[in-house]
Amino acid sequence: MTKKERVTVLARFNLLKGFEDIYPPEVFIWQWIETKAKEHFNLYNYEEIKLPIVESTDLFTRGIGEGTDIVEKEMYSFQDKSGRLLTLRPEGTASMVRCYVENNLFNRPSPQKFFYYGPMFRYERPQKGRQRQFYQIGAEALGIDNPAIEAEMLLMLSRLLKTLGLNSLNIEINSIGCDDCRPQYKKELRSFFEDKKSHLCVDCNRRYESNPLRILDCKVTNCIESRQGVPVLAQFLCPNCSRHYSALKGFLDEFQLRYVQNDNLVRGLDYYTRTTFEITTEALGAQKAVCAGGRYDRLVEQFGGPSTPAVGFAIGVERIVALLKDNYKEAQRESVFIAIIDEKAEKKAHKIAEDLRDKGIVVSVNFGKGSLKNQLRKADRLNSSHVIILGEEELSRDKLSWKNLRNHTQGEGKIDEFLTNIEVKA
Ligand code: HAM
């Protein structure tokens, strides 16, 4: 194929806008985050759940809410061959609740704590920190009314983020009330914005009718200006919601988790009740939230299950990866590379590789010919911590040469002794 033909073919198959290939070495950061998240979720007794990527469109329309941006503008929906309307999941909570109800998981002892990991799809305008396919690690706890669960979730998140080396993130919290107190607040908001409608953006004019709370987190300058003096939701909370919110803050104070109260944190999905929270950073520009969640006490019932309080969150993995680029070294994988400088050493090299793999060590053997210099370059590219060099001369003495590429030491030794003594940090 000529260069020109190749360019034409590639142009036809270009990666779609808003989608990403993730390959080594960056994929090692992803693996590290996933491993650490799973370890942390296990510590708090969350169990993994695997949910489908495609669901009926109706699930999200009902779960997330018809008037939301996600449902109105961002869903990847299509008809399958039998004419059913399906959607690539834009988030995990609706599927989690469907699964909980459909499989009668509510019959198991309460609480039920789950976590999931996988790609989500939203037809958004791609920009830094915002993709059309993005990964979430989410967790949901069902069956617990006590605000201690929100506090425990924030503890778990903060422990995980610290382990990942992210120490300076902000926890923002709010309460958006319940079906008893929110209608009154919506009324107040509508009358507050009534004579400001001409100043609000097109979306907020729509929100004025469907859900005026969403005007509170609009980023358009005119809408921000129109919010001057807006009534604060906290003043309209009913006694139960108010108690819940105070109790949550009490737990957070006790656990010495620093937080800020953000009266405008209303979230873009309709299922939330009472607590909402986000973990934010100033380091990523406009896409500040690396994690977001809240309580959704009505959703299980709405999907046909028994009345069940629930709370959860999802972490945006791309945004965590973007923050971690500086800590990259930590996420790198350690491995051994076996360089072969004489064809006769090839079989022995594979035997040694198997012995190392028995010990759980990651090994690559050089395939094909190449100068030692070239092979060392390959080892470097694979981020190997050690290189073993095998040639006919070494084999005749039952020895090998090694280099430690991390601390730049090198030596020679008996093969058996080397295999017994080698330590490679996983
Ligand atoms: P969300 O706020 O829509 O909530 O998304 C959670 C996180 O996913 C965001 O804070 C962000 O880090 C990441 N995220 C969202 N959209 C994108 C995007 N287009 N590109 C990159 N990252 C993105 C939910 O999805 C809820 N289901 C969370 C939840 C679980 N609430 C209760 N349980």
Coordinates of C-alpha atoms and ligand atoms in Angstrom, one line a residue:
M1 CA 0.0 0.0 0.0
T2 CA 1.4 3.4 -0.9
K3 CA 1.7 6.2 1.7
K4 CA -1.2 8.1 0.0
E5 CA -3.5 5.0 0.0
R6 CA -2.6 4.4 3.7
V7 CA -3.6 8.0 4.6
T8 CA -6.9 7.6 2.7
V9 CA -7.7 4.3 4.5
L10 CA -6.8 5.7 7.9
A11 CA -9.0 8.8 7.3
R12 CA -12.0 6.6 6.7
F13 CA -11.5 4.7 9.9
N14 CA -10.5 7.6 12.2
L15 CA -11.4 7.4 15.9
L16 CA -14.7 9.0 16.6
K17 CA -14.7 12.5 18.2
G18 CA -15.0 12.2 21.9
F19 CA -13.8 8.6 22.0
E20 CA -10.3 7.5 23.1
D21 CA -7.9 4.6 22.6
I22 CA -6.1 3.8 25.9
Y23 CA -2.9 1.9 25.4
P24 CA 0.4 1.4 27.3
P25 CA 2.0 3.0 29.1
E26 CA -1.1 5.1 30.1
V27 CA -3.2 2.0 30.5
F28 CA -1.0 1.1 33.5
I29 CA -2.4 4.1 35.3
W30 CA -5.9 2.9 34.5
Q31 CA -5.1 -0.6 35.9
W32 CA -3.6 0.9 39.0
I33 CA -6.7 3.1 39.7
E34 CA -9.0 0.1 39.1
T35 CA -7.0 -2.1 41.4
K36 CA -6.8 0.5 44.2
A37 CA -10.5 1.3 43.9
K38 CA -11.5 -2.4 44.1
E39 CA -9.2 -2.8 47.1
H40 CA -10.8 0.1 48.9
F41 CA -14.3 -0.8 48.0
N42 CA -13.7 -4.3 49.4
L43 CA -12.4 -2.8 52.6
Y44 CA -15.9 -1.3 53.1
N45 CA -17.6 -4.4 52.0
Y46 CA -18.9 -3.3 48.6
E47 CA -19.3 -6.2 46.2
E48 CA -18.7 -6.0 42.4
I49 CA -21.7 -6.1 40.1
K50 CA -21.5 -6.3 36.3
L51 CA -24.3 -4.5 34.5
P52 CA -25.1 -4.4 30.8
I53 CA -23.9 -1.5 28.6
V54 CA -27.2 -1.5 26.6
E55 CA -30.6 -1.1 28.3
S56 CA -34.0 -0.1 27.1
T57 CA -34.2 3.7 26.5
D58 CA -37.2 3.9 28.8
L59 CA -35.1 2.9 31.8
F60 CA -33.0 6.1 31.5
T61 CA -35.8 8.3 30.5
R62 CA -37.7 7.3 33.7
G63 CA -34.7 6.9 35.9
I64 CA -32.7 10.0 35.1
G65 CA -35.7 12.2 34.2
E66 CA -37.2 13.4 30.9
G67 CA -36.3 17.1 31.4
T68 CA -32.6 16.4 32.1
D69 CA -29.8 17.3 29.6
I70 CA -28.7 13.7 29.5
V71 CA -32.1 12.4 28.4
E72 CA -33.1 15.4 26.2
K73 CA -29.8 15.8 24.4
E74 CA -27.1 13.3 25.2
M75 CA -28.3 9.7 24.9
Y76 CA -26.9 7.3 22.3
S77 CA -30.2 5.7 21.4
F78 CA -31.0 3.4 18.5
Q79 CA -33.5 0.8 17.3
D80 CA -32.4 -2.8 17.3
K81 CA -33.4 -5.3 14.6
S82 CA -36.7 -6.0 16.3
G83 CA -37.6 -2.4 16.6
R84 CA -36.9 -1.9 20.3
L85 CA -35.6 1.5 21.4
L86 CA -32.3 0.9 23.2
T87 CA -29.6 3.2 24.7
L88 CA -25.9 2.9 25.4
R89 CA -25.9 3.6 29.2
P90 CA -25.1 7.2 30.1
E91 CA -24.6 6.2 33.8
G92 CA -24.8 3.2 36.1
T93 CA -27.4 4.0 38.8
A94 CA -30.5 3.3 36.8
S95 CA -29.2 -0.1 35.7
M96 CA -28.1 -0.9 39.3
V97 CA -31.6 -0.2 40.6
R98 CA -33.2 -2.1 37.8
C99 CA -31.0 -5.1 38.6
Y100 CA -31.8 -4.7 42.3
V101 CA -35.5 -4.8 41.7
E102 CA -35.6 -7.4 38.8
N103 CA -33.5 -9.9 40.8
N104 CA -35.3 -9.3 44.1
L105 CA -32.0 -8.3 45.7
F106 CA -34.1 -6.4 48.3
N107 CA -34.9 -9.8 49.8
R108 CA -31.3 -10.2 50.9
P109 CA -30.3 -8.8 54.3
S110 CA -30.0 -5.0 54.1
P111 CA -27.8 -3.1 53.4
Q112 CA -26.7 -4.1 50.0
K113 CA -23.5 -2.5 48.8
F114 CA -22.3 -2.7 45.2
F115 CA -19.6 -1.2 43.0
Y116 CA -19.2 -1.3 39.2
Y117 CA -16.7 -0.2 36.6
G118 CA -17.1 0.5 32.9
P119 CA -17.7 2.8 30.0
M120 CA -20.6 5.2 29.9
F121 CA -21.8 7.2 26.8
R122 CA -23.1 10.7 26.5
Y123 CA -23.4 12.8 23.3
E124 CA -21.8 15.9 24.9
R125 CA -19.6 18.5 23.2
P126 CA -16.1 17.0 23.7
Q127 CA -13.6 19.1 25.5
K128 CA -10.8 18.7 28.0
G129 CA -12.1 16.3 30.7
R130 CA -15.3 15.6 28.8
Q131 CA -15.6 12.7 26.4
R132 CA -18.5 11.0 24.7
Q133 CA -17.3 7.6 26.0
F134 CA -15.9 7.8 29.5
Y135 CA -15.3 5.4 32.3
Q136 CA -16.9 5.5 35.7
I137 CA -16.2 3.6 38.9
G138 CA -19.4 3.8 40.8
A139 CA -20.7 2.5 44.2
E140 CA -24.2 2.2 45.5
A141 CA -25.5 1.4 49.0
L142 CA -29.1 0.4 49.1
G143 CA -31.3 0.1 52.2
I144 CA -29.7 2.6 54.5
D145 CA -31.5 5.7 55.7
N146 CA -28.8 6.8 58.2
P147 CA -26.7 9.7 57.0
A148 CA -23.7 7.8 58.4
I149 CA -23.6 5.9 55.1
E150 CA -23.0 9.1 53.1
A151 CA -20.2 10.0 55.6
E152 CA -18.7 6.5 55.3
M153 CA -18.8 6.8 51.5
L154 CA -16.9 10.1 51.6
L155 CA -14.4 8.5 54.0
M156 CA -13.9 5.7 51.6
L157 CA -13.5 8.1 48.7
S158 CA -11.1 10.3 50.6
R159 CA -9.0 7.2 51.6
L160 CA -8.9 6.1 48.0
L161 CA -8.0 9.5 46.6
K162 CA -5.2 9.9 49.2
T163 CA -3.8 6.4 48.3
L164 CA -3.7 7.6 44.7
G165 CA -1.8 10.6 45.8
L166 CA -4.6 13.1 45.4
N167 CA -4.7 15.1 48.6
S168 CA -6.0 18.5 47.7
L169 CA -9.5 17.9 46.4
N170 CA -12.6 19.6 47.8
I171 CA -15.6 17.8 49.1
E172 CA -18.8 19.8 48.3
I173 CA -22.1 18.9 49.9
N174 CA -25.7 20.1 49.8
S175 CA -29.2 18.9 50.6
I176 CA -31.9 19.3 47.9
G177 CA -34.7 18.2 50.2
C178 CA -37.4 15.7 49.4
D179 CA -40.9 15.5 47.8
D180 CA -42.3 17.2 50.8
C181 CA -40.2 20.3 50.9
R182 CA -38.8 20.7 47.3
P183 CA -42.1 21.7 45.6
Q184 CA -42.3 24.8 47.9
Y185 CA -38.7 25.7 47.0
K186 CA -39.4 25.3 43.3
K187 CA -42.3 27.6 43.6
E188 CA -40.1 30.2 45.3
L189 CA -37.5 29.8 42.6
R190 CA -40.0 30.3 39.8
S191 CA -41.3 33.5 41.4
F192 CA -37.7 34.7 41.9
F193 CA -36.8 34.1 38.3
E194 CA -40.1 35.1 36.7
D195 CA -39.0 38.6 35.8
K196 CA -35.5 37.5 34.9
K197 CA -36.5 35.0 32.3
S198 CA -35.4 37.2 29.4
H199 CA -31.9 37.2 30.9
L200 CA -31.6 33.4 31.3
C201 CA -30.2 31.2 28.6
V202 CA -32.4 29.0 26.4
D203 CA -31.7 25.9 28.5
C204 CA -32.6 27.7 31.7
N205 CA -35.8 29.0 30.2
R206 CA -36.7 25.3 29.6
R207 CA -35.5 24.4 33.1
Y208 CA -37.7 27.2 34.5
E209 CA -40.7 25.0 33.6
S210 CA -39.2 21.5 34.0
N211 CA -36.9 21.8 37.0
P212 CA -35.9 25.4 38.1
L213 CA -33.3 23.9 40.5
R214 CA -31.1 23.3 37.5
I215 CA -30.9 27.1 37.0
L216 CA -28.7 27.1 40.1
D217 CA -25.8 25.3 38.5
C218 CA -25.9 26.8 35.0
K219 CA -22.5 28.0 34.0
V220 CA -23.7 30.7 31.5
T221 CA -22.6 34.2 32.7
N222 CA -26.1 35.8 32.4
C223 CA -27.6 33.0 34.5
I224 CA -24.9 33.3 37.1
E225 CA -25.7 37.1 37.3
S226 CA -29.4 36.4 37.5
R227 CA -28.9 34.3 40.6
Q228 CA -27.8 37.2 42.8
G229 CA -30.0 37.0 45.9
V230 CA -31.7 33.8 45.0
P231 CA -33.4 32.0 48.0
V232 CA -31.3 29.2 49.5
L233 CA -32.7 25.7 49.6
A234 CA -31.4 25.0 53.1
Q235 CA -33.9 27.5 54.4
F236 CA -36.8 25.5 52.9
L237 CA -35.9 22.0 54.1
C238 CA -38.6 20.2 56.0
P239 CA -37.6 19.1 59.6
N240 CA -36.7 15.5 58.5
C241 CA -34.4 16.7 55.7
S242 CA -32.9 19.4 57.9
R243 CA -32.1 16.8 60.6
H244 CA -30.6 14.5 58.0
Y245 CA -28.4 17.2 56.7
S246 CA -27.2 18.3 60.1
A247 CA -26.5 14.7 61.1
L248 CA -24.4 14.2 58.0
K249 CA -22.4 17.3 58.8
G250 CA -22.0 16.1 62.4
F251 CA -20.5 12.8 61.1
L252 CA -18.2 14.6 58.7
D253 CA -17.0 16.9 61.5
E254 CA -16.4 13.9 63.7
F255 CA -14.4 12.1 61.0
Q256 CA -12.4 15.4 60.4
L257 CA -13.4 15.3 56.7
R258 CA -13.2 18.9 55.5
Y259 CA -16.1 20.0 53.3
V260 CA -17.8 23.1 51.9
Q261 CA -21.5 23.6 51.7
N262 CA -22.4 24.5 48.2
D263 CA -26.0 25.7 48.1
N264 CA -26.1 25.5 44.3
L265 CA -25.1 21.8 44.1
V266 CA -28.3 20.5 42.6
R267 CA -26.9 17.8 40.2
G268 CA -28.1 17.1 36.7
L269 CA -30.1 13.9 37.3
D270 CA -33.6 14.0 38.6
Y271 CA -33.5 11.0 41.0
Y272 CA -31.7 12.8 43.8
T273 CA -33.3 13.4 47.2
R274 CA -31.7 15.1 50.2
T275 CA -27.8 14.7 50.1
T276 CA -25.9 15.6 47.0
F277 CA -22.1 15.8 46.9
E278 CA -19.2 16.3 44.5
I279 CA -15.4 16.0 44.8
T280 CA -13.9 18.8 42.8
T281 CA -10.5 20.1 41.7
E282 CA -9.3 23.4 40.4
A283 CA -6.7 21.6 38.3
L284 CA -8.8 20.5 35.4
G285 CA -10.4 23.7 34.2
A286 CA -14.2 23.8 33.6
Q287 CA -14.7 20.1 34.3
K288 CA -14.2 20.3 38.0
A289 CA -16.0 17.2 39.3
V290 CA -13.9 14.1 39.6
C291 CA -16.6 12.3 41.5
A292 CA -20.3 13.0 42.1
G293 CA -23.2 11.4 43.8
G294 CA -26.0 11.6 46.3
R295 CA -29.0 10.0 47.8
Y296 CA -31.9 8.7 45.7
D297 CA -34.5 7.4 48.2
R298 CA -37.4 7.2 45.7
L299 CA -35.8 5.4 42.7
V300 CA -36.2 1.8 43.8
E301 CA -39.9 2.3 44.4
Q302 CA -40.2 4.1 41.1
F303 CA -38.9 1.0 39.4
G304 CA -41.4 -1.2 41.1
G305 CA -39.4 -2.3 44.2
P306 CA -40.2 -1.7 47.9
S307 CA -39.5 1.7 49.3
T308 CA -35.7 1.6 49.8
P309 CA -33.4 4.4 50.7
A310 CA -30.2 4.5 48.6
V311 CA -27.1 6.5 48.0
G312 CA -24.2 6.3 45.6
F313 CA -21.5 8.0 43.6
A314 CA -19.5 7.6 40.5
I315 CA -15.8 8.6 39.9
G316 CA -14.9 9.9 36.4
V317 CA -11.8 7.8 35.6
E318 CA -10.4 10.0 32.8
R319 CA -10.4 13.0 35.1
I320 CA -8.5 11.0 37.8
V321 CA -6.0 9.8 35.2
A322 CA -5.5 13.4 34.0
L323 CA -4.7 14.4 37.6
L324 CA -2.4 11.5 38.1
K325 CA -0.1 12.1 35.1
D326 CA 2.6 13.6 37.5
N327 CA 2.5 10.5 39.8
Y328 CA 3.0 8.3 36.8
K329 CA 6.1 6.5 38.0
E330 CA 4.2 5.0 40.8
A331 CA 1.7 3.4 38.5
Q332 CA 4.3 1.8 36.3
R333 CA 4.6 -1.9 36.1
E334 CA 7.8 -3.7 37.1
S335 CA 9.0 -6.4 34.8
V336 CA 12.0 -8.4 33.6
F337 CA 13.3 -8.5 30.0
I338 CA 15.4 -11.4 28.8
A339 CA 17.9 -10.3 26.1
I340 CA 19.3 -13.1 24.0
I341 CA 22.7 -12.5 22.4
D342 CA 23.1 -16.0 21.0
E343 CA 20.4 -18.0 19.3
K344 CA 21.5 -21.1 21.2
A345 CA 20.3 -19.4 24.4
E346 CA 16.7 -18.9 23.2
K347 CA 15.2 -22.1 24.6
K348 CA 16.9 -21.6 28.0
A349 CA 15.6 -18.0 28.0
H350 CA 12.0 -19.2 27.7
K351 CA 12.6 -21.8 30.5
I352 CA 14.0 -19.1 32.8
A353 CA 11.0 -16.9 31.9
E354 CA 8.6 -19.6 33.0
D355 CA 10.5 -20.1 36.3
L356 CA 10.2 -16.3 36.9
R357 CA 6.5 -16.3 36.0
D358 CA 6.0 -19.1 38.6
K359 CA 7.1 -16.5 41.1
G360 CA 4.5 -14.1 39.8
I361 CA 7.1 -11.9 37.9
V362 CA 6.1 -10.3 34.6
V363 CA 8.6 -11.4 31.9
S364 CA 9.2 -10.6 28.2
V365 CA 11.7 -12.6 26.2
N366 CA 13.2 -11.0 23.1
F367 CA 11.9 -12.5 19.9
G368 CA 14.0 -12.4 16.8
K369 CA 17.5 -11.1 16.3
G370 CA 18.8 -7.8 17.4
S371 CA 21.9 -6.2 18.9
L372 CA 22.2 -6.0 22.7
K373 CA 21.8 -2.2 22.3
N374 CA 18.5 -2.6 20.5
Q375 CA 17.3 -5.2 23.0
L376 CA 18.1 -2.9 25.9
R377 CA 16.2 -0.1 24.2
K378 CA 13.2 -2.5 24.0
A379 CA 13.5 -3.3 27.7
D380 CA 13.5 0.4 28.4
R381 CA 10.4 0.9 26.3
L382 CA 8.6 -1.9 28.2
N383 CA 9.6 -0.2 31.4
S384 CA 11.5 -3.3 32.6
S385 CA 13.1 -3.1 36.0
H386 CA 15.6 -5.8 35.2
V387 CA 17.3 -7.2 32.1
I388 CA 18.8 -10.7 32.0
I389 CA 21.4 -11.2 29.3
L390 CA 21.9 -14.7 28.0
G391 CA 24.5 -15.8 25.5
E392 CA 26.3 -19.0 24.7
E393 CA 29.2 -18.2 26.9
E394 CA 26.9 -17.6 30.0
L395 CA 25.1 -20.8 29.3
S396 CA 28.3 -22.9 29.1
R397 CA 29.0 -21.7 32.7
D398 CA 25.4 -22.0 33.8
K399 CA 25.4 -18.3 34.5
L400 CA 23.6 -15.2 33.4
S401 CA 24.3 -11.5 33.4
W402 CA 21.8 -9.0 34.8
K403 CA 21.2 -5.3 34.9
N404 CA 18.9 -3.5 37.4
L405 CA 17.6 -0.6 35.3
R406 CA 16.1 1.1 38.3
N407 CA 19.3 1.5 40.5
H408 CA 21.8 1.0 37.7
T409 CA 23.6 -2.0 39.2
Q410 CA 24.7 -5.0 37.3
G411 CA 26.3 -8.3 37.9
E412 CA 26.7 -12.0 36.9
G413 CA 25.5 -15.0 38.8
K414 CA 24.5 -18.7 38.8
I415 CA 21.1 -19.0 37.1
D416 CA 19.6 -20.9 40.1
E417 CA 20.8 -18.4 42.6
F418 CA 19.5 -15.5 40.6
L419 CA 16.1 -17.2 40.3
T420 CA 16.0 -17.7 44.1
N421 CA 17.1 -14.2 45.0
I422 CA 15.4 -11.9 42.5
E423 CA 12.8 -9.6 43.9
V424 CA 10.7 -7.5 41.6
K425 CA 8.2 -5.2 43.1
A426 CA 4.8 -5.9 41.6
Ligands
HAM1 P1 -22.5 12.3 37.0 O1 -22.3 13.6 37.8 O2 -23.3 12.4 35.8 O3 -23.3 11.3 38.0 O4 -21.2 11.6 36.7 C1 -20.3 11.3 37.7 C2 -18.8 11.6 37.3 O5 -18.6 11.0 36.0 C3 -18.6 13.1 37.1 O6 -18.3 13.7 38.3 C4 -17.4 13.1 36.1 O7 -16.2 12.9 36.9 C5 -17.6 11.9 35.3 N1 -18.2 12.3 34.0 C6 -19.5 12.5 33.7 N2 -19.7 12.9 32.4 C7 -18.5 12.8 31.9 C8 -18.0 13.0 30.5 N3 -18.8 13.3 29.5 N4 -16.6 12.8 30.3 C9 -15.8 12.5 31.3 N5 -16.2 12.3 32.6 C10 -17.5 12.4 32.9 C11 -23.7 10.0 37.7 O8 -23.4 9.5 36.6 C12 -24.4 9.3 38.8 N6 -24.9 8.0 38.3 C13 -23.6 9.2 40.0 C14 -24.3 8.5 41.1 C15 -24.2 7.2 41.5 N7 -25.2 9.0 41.9 C16 -25.7 8.1 42.7 N8 -25.1 7.0 42.4

